[in-house]
Tab-separated table of C-alpha atoms and ligand atoms in Angstrom:
chain	number	residue	atom	x	y	z
A	1	UNK	CA	-18.285	-13.747	57.807
A	2	UNK	CA	-21.053	-15.936	56.319
A	3	UNK	CA	-20.123	-16.104	52.508
A	4	UNK	CA	-16.471	-15.514	51.790
A	5	UNK	CA	-15.112	-14.835	48.432
A	6	UNK	CA	-11.487	-15.497	47.965
A	7	UNK	CA	-9.230	-14.322	45.087
A	8	UNK	CA	-5.776	-15.954	44.611
A	9	UNK	CA	-7.209	-18.904	46.478
A	10	UNK	CA	-4.674	-21.344	45.101
A	11	UNK	CA	-1.670	-19.297	45.936
A	12	UNK	CA	0.738	-19.581	48.883
A	13	UNK	CA	-1.584	-18.190	51.480
A	14	UNK	CA	-4.940	-18.757	49.799
A	15	UNK	CA	-4.740	-22.519	49.281
A	16	UNK	CA	-4.364	-23.107	53.190
A	17	UNK	CA	-6.535	-20.229	54.078
A	18	UNK	CA	-9.411	-21.558	51.926
A	19	UNK	CA	-9.349	-24.999	53.644
A	20	UNK	CA	-9.058	-23.406	57.022
A	21	UNK	CA	-12.082	-21.155	56.332
A	22	UNK	CA	-14.071	-23.946	54.962
A	23	UNK	CA	-13.478	-25.954	58.258
A	24	UNK	CA	-14.737	-23.029	60.374
A	25	UNK	CA	-17.496	-21.453	58.123
A	26	UNK	CA	-18.683	-24.540	56.117
A	27	UNK	CA	-17.453	-25.629	52.716
A	28	UNK	CA	-20.236	-24.063	50.675
A	29	UNK	CA	-19.754	-20.743	52.361
A	30	UNK	CA	-16.187	-20.318	51.014
A	31	UNK	CA	-15.942	-19.530	47.323
A	32	UNK	CA	-12.354	-20.159	45.998
A	33	UNK	CA	-11.359	-18.337	42.820
A	34	UNK	CA	-7.993	-18.135	40.895
A	35	UNK	CA	-6.834	-17.403	37.326
A	36	UNK	CA	-6.896	-21.108	36.710
A	37	UNK	CA	-7.931	-24.381	38.584
A	38	UNK	CA	-5.724	-27.255	39.776
A	39	UNK	CA	-6.471	-30.459	41.678
A	40	UNK	CA	-5.544	-29.148	45.212
A	41	UNK	CA	-7.780	-29.439	48.252
A	42	UNK	CA	-8.647	-25.713	47.938
A	43	UNK	CA	-9.878	-26.093	44.365
A	44	UNK	CA	-11.731	-29.358	45.051
A	45	UNK	CA	-13.270	-29.202	48.617
A	46	UNK	CA	-15.955	-26.422	47.919
A	47	UNK	CA	-17.109	-23.931	45.157
A	48	UNK	CA	-14.398	-22.731	42.612
A	49	UNK	CA	-14.706	-20.229	39.823
A	50	UNK	CA	-12.070	-19.061	37.558
A	51	UNK	CA	-11.642	-15.194	37.998
A	52	UNK	CA	-9.128	-12.837	36.428
A	53	UNK	CA	-9.045	-10.201	39.068
A	54	UNK	CA	-8.069	-7.468	36.454
A	55	UNK	CA	-11.621	-8.340	34.897
A	56	UNK	CA	-13.920	-6.001	36.725
A	57	UNK	CA	-17.114	-7.298	35.443
A	58	UNK	CA	-16.580	-10.839	36.141
A	59	UNK	CA	-15.195	-10.195	39.477
A	60	UNK	CA	-18.255	-8.233	40.661
A	61	UNK	CA	-20.846	-10.660	38.923
A	62	UNK	CA	-19.108	-13.711	40.600
A	63	UNK	CA	-19.117	-12.098	43.992
A	64	UNK	CA	-22.820	-11.249	43.441
A	65	UNK	CA	-23.736	-14.761	42.302
A	66	UNK	CA	-22.743	-16.110	45.571
A	67	UNK	CA	-24.107	-13.274	47.468
A	68	UNK	CA	-20.649	-12.683	49.272
A	69	UNK	CA	-20.421	-10.665	52.505
A	70	UNK	CA	-16.751	-10.914	52.913
A	71	UNK	CA	-14.023	-10.543	50.236
A	72	UNK	CA	-10.469	-11.725	50.909
A	73	UNK	CA	-8.314	-10.443	48.133
A	74	UNK	CA	-4.889	-12.488	47.956
A	75	UNK	CA	-4.212	-12.293	44.164
A	76	UNK	CA	-0.983	-10.480	43.823
A	77	UNK	CA	2.687	-10.766	42.521
A	78	UNK	CA	5.395	-11.008	45.310
A	79	UNK	CA	8.408	-8.931	45.550
A	80	UNK	CA	10.990	-10.412	43.340
A	81	UNK	CA	8.699	-11.269	40.550
A	82	UNK	CA	7.150	-7.728	40.655
A	83	UNK	CA	10.630	-6.272	40.436
A	84	UNK	CA	11.293	-8.175	37.145
A	85	UNK	CA	8.033	-6.775	35.578
A	86	UNK	CA	7.015	-3.608	37.285
A	87	UNK	CA	4.333	-2.583	34.857
A	88	UNK	CA	2.618	-5.914	34.933
A	89	UNK	CA	2.930	-5.803	38.751
A	90	UNK	CA	1.204	-2.427	38.943
A	91	UNK	CA	-1.555	-3.607	36.639
A	92	UNK	CA	-2.289	-6.821	38.484
A	93	UNK	CA	-1.544	-5.645	42.139
A	94	UNK	CA	-3.239	-2.273	41.802
A	95	UNK	CA	-5.979	-3.235	39.169
A	96	UNK	CA	-6.742	-6.263	41.108
A	97	UNK	CA	-7.055	-4.649	44.370
A	98	UNK	CA	-9.270	-1.752	43.035
A	99	UNK	CA	-11.648	-4.058	41.560
A	100	UNK	CA	-11.781	-6.209	44.684
A	101	UNK	CA	-12.517	-2.938	46.655
A	102	UNK	CA	-15.050	-1.809	44.257
A	103	UNK	CA	-16.889	-5.227	44.574
A	104	UNK	CA	-16.757	-4.870	48.277
A	105	UNK	CA	-18.197	-1.368	48.037
A	106	UNK	CA	-21.118	-2.547	45.720
A	107	UNK	CA	-22.054	-5.516	47.668
A	108	UNK	CA	-21.331	-3.892	51.065
A	109	UNK	CA	-18.756	-6.585	51.906
A	110	UNK	CA	-16.223	-6.888	54.745
A	111	UNK	CA	-12.768	-6.882	53.216
A	112	UNK	CA	-9.175	-8.282	53.673
A	113	UNK	CA	-6.026	-7.803	51.778
A	114	UNK	CA	-2.430	-8.424	52.872
A	115	UNK	CA	0.183	-5.784	52.973
A	116	UNK	CA	3.794	-6.890	53.793
A	117	UNK	CA	6.985	-5.798	55.451
A	118	UNK	CA	7.819	-4.751	51.821
A	119	UNK	CA	5.857	-1.601	52.395
A	120	UNK	CA	8.690	-0.369	54.428
A	121	UNK	CA	11.959	1.003	52.668
A	122	UNK	CA	15.607	1.994	53.484
A	123	UNK	CA	14.699	5.208	55.544
A	124	UNK	CA	12.311	3.271	57.684
A	125	UNK	CA	13.705	2.662	61.303
A	126	UNK	CA	15.383	-0.883	60.791
A	127	UNK	CA	14.852	-2.416	64.291
A	128	UNK	CA	11.544	-2.776	66.134
A	129	UNK	CA	9.910	-0.887	63.295
A	130	UNK	CA	6.948	1.047	64.589
A	131	UNK	CA	3.313	0.589	63.318
A	132	UNK	CA	3.284	4.205	62.241
A	133	UNK	CA	6.491	5.325	60.587
A	134	UNK	CA	8.383	6.312	57.322
A	135	UNK	CA	7.056	4.173	54.396
A	136	UNK	CA	9.188	5.009	51.294
A	137	UNK	CA	9.676	1.615	49.629
A	138	UNK	CA	12.236	1.171	46.737
A	139	UNK	CA	10.540	-1.683	45.063
A	140	UNK	CA	7.354	-1.792	42.861
A	141	UNK	CA	5.899	-4.440	45.245
A	142	UNK	CA	6.508	-1.981	48.287
A	143	UNK	CA	4.975	0.945	46.297
A	144	UNK	CA	1.896	-1.413	45.521
A	145	UNK	CA	1.641	-2.342	49.228
A	146	UNK	CA	1.725	1.266	50.563
A	147	UNK	CA	-0.729	2.425	47.808
A	148	UNK	CA	-2.896	-0.565	48.705
A	149	UNK	CA	-2.862	0.234	52.374
A	150	UNK	CA	-3.966	3.879	51.530
A	151	UNK	CA	-6.576	2.812	49.114
A	152	UNK	CA	-8.135	0.256	51.630
A	153	UNK	CA	-8.205	3.092	54.328
A	154	UNK	CA	-9.795	5.326	51.693
A	155	UNK	CA	-12.679	2.914	51.017
A	156	UNK	CA	-13.280	2.641	54.635
A	157	UNK	CA	-13.530	6.433	55.363
A	158	UNK	CA	-15.022	7.367	52.145
A	159	UNK	CA	-17.546	4.651	51.618
A	160	UNK	CA	-17.686	2.902	54.969
A	161	UNK	CA	-16.286	-0.361	53.658
A	162	UNK	CA	-15.095	-2.442	56.731
A	163	UNK	CA	-11.505	-2.947	55.256
A	164	UNK	CA	-8.698	-4.798	57.279
A	165	UNK	CA	-5.254	-5.832	56.641
A	166	UNK	CA	-1.866	-7.234	57.967
A	167	UNK	CA	1.750	-6.481	57.066
A	168	UNK	CA	2.957	-10.027	56.763
A	169	UNK	CA	6.440	-11.089	57.096
A	170	UNK	CA	7.916	-13.964	55.150
A	171	UNK	CA	5.486	-16.882	55.445
A	172	UNK	CA	6.904	-20.334	56.045
A	173	UNK	CA	4.764	-23.484	55.278
A	174	UNK	CA	5.182	-27.189	54.195
A	175	UNK	CA	1.977	-27.178	52.102
A	176	UNK	CA	2.201	-24.702	49.149
A	177	UNK	CA	5.622	-23.422	48.202
A	178	UNK	CA	5.904	-19.697	47.605
A	179	UNK	CA	6.772	-18.227	44.298
A	180	UNK	CA	8.769	-15.126	43.445
A	181	UNK	CA	9.279	-13.702	46.926
A	182	UNK	CA	12.400	-12.473	48.659
A	183	UNK	CA	11.913	-14.422	51.867
A	184	UNK	CA	11.331	-17.733	49.964
A	185	UNK	CA	14.857	-18.970	50.997
A	186	UNK	CA	13.536	-19.622	54.474
A	187	UNK	CA	10.978	-22.228	53.028
A	188	UNK	CA	13.444	-23.710	50.306
A	189	UNK	CA	15.974	-24.327	53.017
A	190	UNK	CA	13.891	-26.902	54.663
A	191	UNK	CA	12.876	-28.841	51.490
A	192	UNK	CA	16.710	-28.919	50.582
A	193	UNK	CA	17.625	-29.768	54.059
A	194	UNK	CA	15.466	-33.032	53.957
A	195	UNK	CA	16.274	-33.936	50.260
A	196	UNK	CA	19.959	-33.094	49.998
A	197	UNK	CA	21.219	-32.121	53.425
A	198	UNK	CA	22.647	-28.888	52.002
A	199	UNK	CA	21.248	-25.414	50.940
A	200	UNK	CA	22.899	-22.532	48.839
A	201	UNK	CA	21.340	-19.371	50.068
A	202	UNK	CA	20.628	-16.446	47.674
A	203	UNK	CA	20.380	-14.239	50.795
A	204	UNK	CA	23.598	-13.295	52.572
A	205	UNK	CA	24.435	-14.191	56.052
A	206	UNK	CA	23.738	-11.339	58.657
A	207	UNK	CA	20.471	-10.459	56.601
A	208	UNK	CA	17.788	-10.413	59.146
A	209	UNK	CA	14.053	-10.414	58.113
A	210	UNK	CA	10.764	-11.060	59.949
A	211	UNK	CA	9.219	-14.540	59.536
A	212	UNK	CA	6.127	-16.271	60.511
A	213	UNK	CA	4.714	-19.931	60.266
A	214	UNK	CA	1.715	-20.319	58.283
A	215	UNK	CA	-0.689	-21.515	61.056
A	216	UNK	CA	-0.141	-18.222	62.853
A	217	UNK	CA	-0.605	-16.200	59.793
A	218	UNK	CA	-3.832	-18.023	59.073
A	219	UNK	CA	-5.157	-17.376	62.708
A	220	UNK	CA	-4.142	-13.879	62.455
A	221	UNK	CA	-6.368	-13.338	59.433
A	222	UNK	CA	-9.397	-14.984	61.125
A	223	UNK	CA	-8.886	-13.212	64.386
A	224	UNK	CA	-8.425	-9.823	62.589
A	225	UNK	CA	-11.640	-10.373	60.598
A	226	UNK	CA	-13.554	-11.407	63.649
A	227	UNK	CA	-12.301	-8.552	65.776
A	228	UNK	CA	-14.587	-5.879	67.189
A	229	UNK	CA	-14.279	-3.032	64.648
A	230	UNK	CA	-14.709	-0.406	67.434
A	231	UNK	CA	-11.441	-1.517	68.825
A	232	UNK	CA	-9.392	-1.112	65.368
A	233	UNK	CA	-7.610	2.233	65.297
A	234	UNK	CA	-5.300	0.992	62.210
A	235	UNK	CA	-7.331	-1.359	59.993
A	236	UNK	CA	-4.810	-1.202	57.065
A	237	UNK	CA	-2.368	-2.626	57.963
A	238	UNK	CA	-1.173	-4.147	61.128
A	239	UNK	CA	2.366	-5.107	61.669
A	240	UNK	CA	2.560	-8.842	62.581
A	241	UNK	CA	5.606	-10.976	63.121
A	242	UNK	CA	6.661	-14.093	64.996
A	243	UNK	CA	10.485	-14.240	64.695
A	244	UNK	CA	13.405	-12.539	62.938
A	245	UNK	CA	16.514	-14.454	61.839
A	246	UNK	CA	19.280	-14.472	59.298
A	247	UNK	CA	20.354	-17.458	57.071
A	248	UNK	CA	22.993	-18.603	59.647
A	249	UNK	CA	20.505	-18.914	62.523
A	250	UNK	CA	17.800	-20.747	60.453
A	251	UNK	CA	20.804	-23.248	59.473
A	252	UNK	CA	21.742	-23.517	62.984
A	253	UNK	CA	18.329	-24.608	64.182
A	254	UNK	CA	18.092	-27.037	61.271
A	255	UNK	CA	21.503	-28.599	62.391
A	256	UNK	CA	19.932	-29.463	65.720
A	257	UNK	CA	17.932	-31.985	63.888
A	258	UNK	CA	20.019	-32.768	60.727
A	259	UNK	CA	23.793	-32.296	62.178
A	260	UNK	CA	25.405	-32.920	58.810
A	261	UNK	CA	23.371	-30.031	57.148
A	262	UNK	CA	25.554	-27.758	55.161
A	263	UNK	CA	24.924	-24.238	54.104
A	264	UNK	CA	26.682	-22.227	51.442
A	265	UNK	CA	26.013	-18.804	49.612
A	266	UNK	CA	25.530	-17.677	46.118
A	267	UNK	CA	24.002	-14.298	46.735
A	268	UNK	CA	21.345	-13.159	44.263
A	269	UNK	CA	22.067	-9.107	43.969
A	270	UNK	CA	18.486	-8.381	43.054
A	271	UNK	CA	16.838	-10.211	46.058
A	272	UNK	CA	19.570	-9.239	48.340
A	273	UNK	CA	19.010	-5.565	47.421
A	274	UNK	CA	15.270	-6.071	48.205
A	275	UNK	CA	15.929	-7.595	51.585
A	276	UNK	CA	18.541	-4.975	52.496
A	277	UNK	CA	15.734	-2.368	52.123
A	278	UNK	CA	13.400	-4.011	54.373
A	279	UNK	CA	13.456	-4.007	58.222
A	280	UNK	CA	15.456	-6.400	60.444
A	281	UNK	CA	12.446	-6.756	62.840
A	282	UNK	CA	9.053	-5.142	63.077
A	283	UNK	CA	6.956	-4.111	66.293
A	284	UNK	CA	3.486	-5.913	66.449
A	285	UNK	CA	2.245	-4.066	69.570
A	286	UNK	CA	-0.583	-2.371	67.891
A	287	UNK	CA	-1.927	-5.785	66.658
A	288	UNK	CA	-1.530	-7.248	70.224
A	289	UNK	CA	-3.351	-4.273	71.770
A	290	UNK	CA	-6.062	-3.659	69.221
A	291	UNK	CA	-7.320	-7.288	68.571
A	292	UNK	CA	-5.155	-9.629	70.666
A	293	UNK	CA	-2.546	-10.912	68.030
A	294	UNK	CA	-0.209	-13.650	69.162
A	295	UNK	CA	1.993	-16.057	67.488
A	296	UNK	CA	2.544	-19.664	68.800
A	297	UNK	CA	5.679	-20.572	66.657
A	298	UNK	CA	9.108	-19.338	67.209
A	299	UNK	CA	12.129	-20.585	65.113
A	300	UNK	CA	12.735	-23.633	67.277
A	301	UNK	CA	9.041	-24.816	67.289
A	302	UNK	CA	8.566	-24.131	63.599
A	303	UNK	CA	11.752	-25.878	62.628
A	304	UNK	CA	10.740	-28.985	64.410
A	305	UNK	CA	7.251	-28.921	62.858
A	306	UNK	CA	8.526	-28.222	59.318
A	307	UNK	CA	10.991	-30.925	59.341
A	308	UNK	CA	8.608	-33.578	60.727
A	309	UNK	CA	5.773	-32.560	58.275
A	310	UNK	CA	8.081	-32.484	55.340
A	311	UNK	CA	9.852	-35.684	56.057
A	312	UNK	CA	6.440	-37.516	56.011
B	401	LIG	C1	8.004	-11.474	49.667
B	401	LIG	O1	9.135	-11.975	49.975
B	401	LIG	O2	7.691	-10.989	48.541
B	401	LIG	C2	6.892	-11.843	50.519
B	401	LIG	C3	6.724	-10.726	51.613
B	401	LIG	C4	7.563	-10.647	52.669
B	401	LIG	O3	5.807	-9.917	51.349
B	401	LIG	N1	7.146	-13.044	51.293
């Protein structure tokens, strides 16, 4: 990766990934793009362009202008927002992906885009969900993710584009808050624990979902993109996870640091339904075997770090 072009660079993953990649590959070699600019480090620490991913012409022109050899396509709506506006979600998530893949094909770029545990559905095995299994999601987001995995595979075998992807679980970070996801409770809970020593969860107790701390997610993207292509059997997309917990378990972990922390519930039926359709825990063996995936943070280590960083 020498010239990396990122879409959705100011989003939850993009804003941290852009800064990390600039530290590794050089600030001028990482071109951040998003639908609008802000004054974050990702926007200001290197080249930035306003790019609407549904605008094919601009997207290809911009990638050409910077002679990109890698496209990292992050721009997308998350699960809960997509469910509220499925037509817009289809147009943005699939239209944007198609344009990004076309740009990669035309410029002969390496390509990354994230999939999600949302690519699974109620008929998928719930525990230790295998890499290759039933994928019949019941959300628009999930439909987009499965179609995206297939499309990225297609661009690999049809056009030889070096496409790669990860099925991310809920990602937890103290830098950029997520927006519109189902797993967002596991981020909000830390902010509220510090500010108010209480949190009302919209996800019910007993609902297990996979999660990962952002530093592990960023390392996984770099490691996968640098992996020897001859070792990759799956490409789009690898299961990756670091932990699985329910709201009670994360609350108990927070109480080890803030003993007075209180948890209550006001379940949001829409997001609960999405969470219920996703696995309890997924199996990351293929990622470990094919390119050496490992996560450093478990719930205890992540909680300590989140609370320390957010308190500052
Ligand atoms: C969401 O909740 O929509 C995302 C995801 C798991 O893909 N965090």
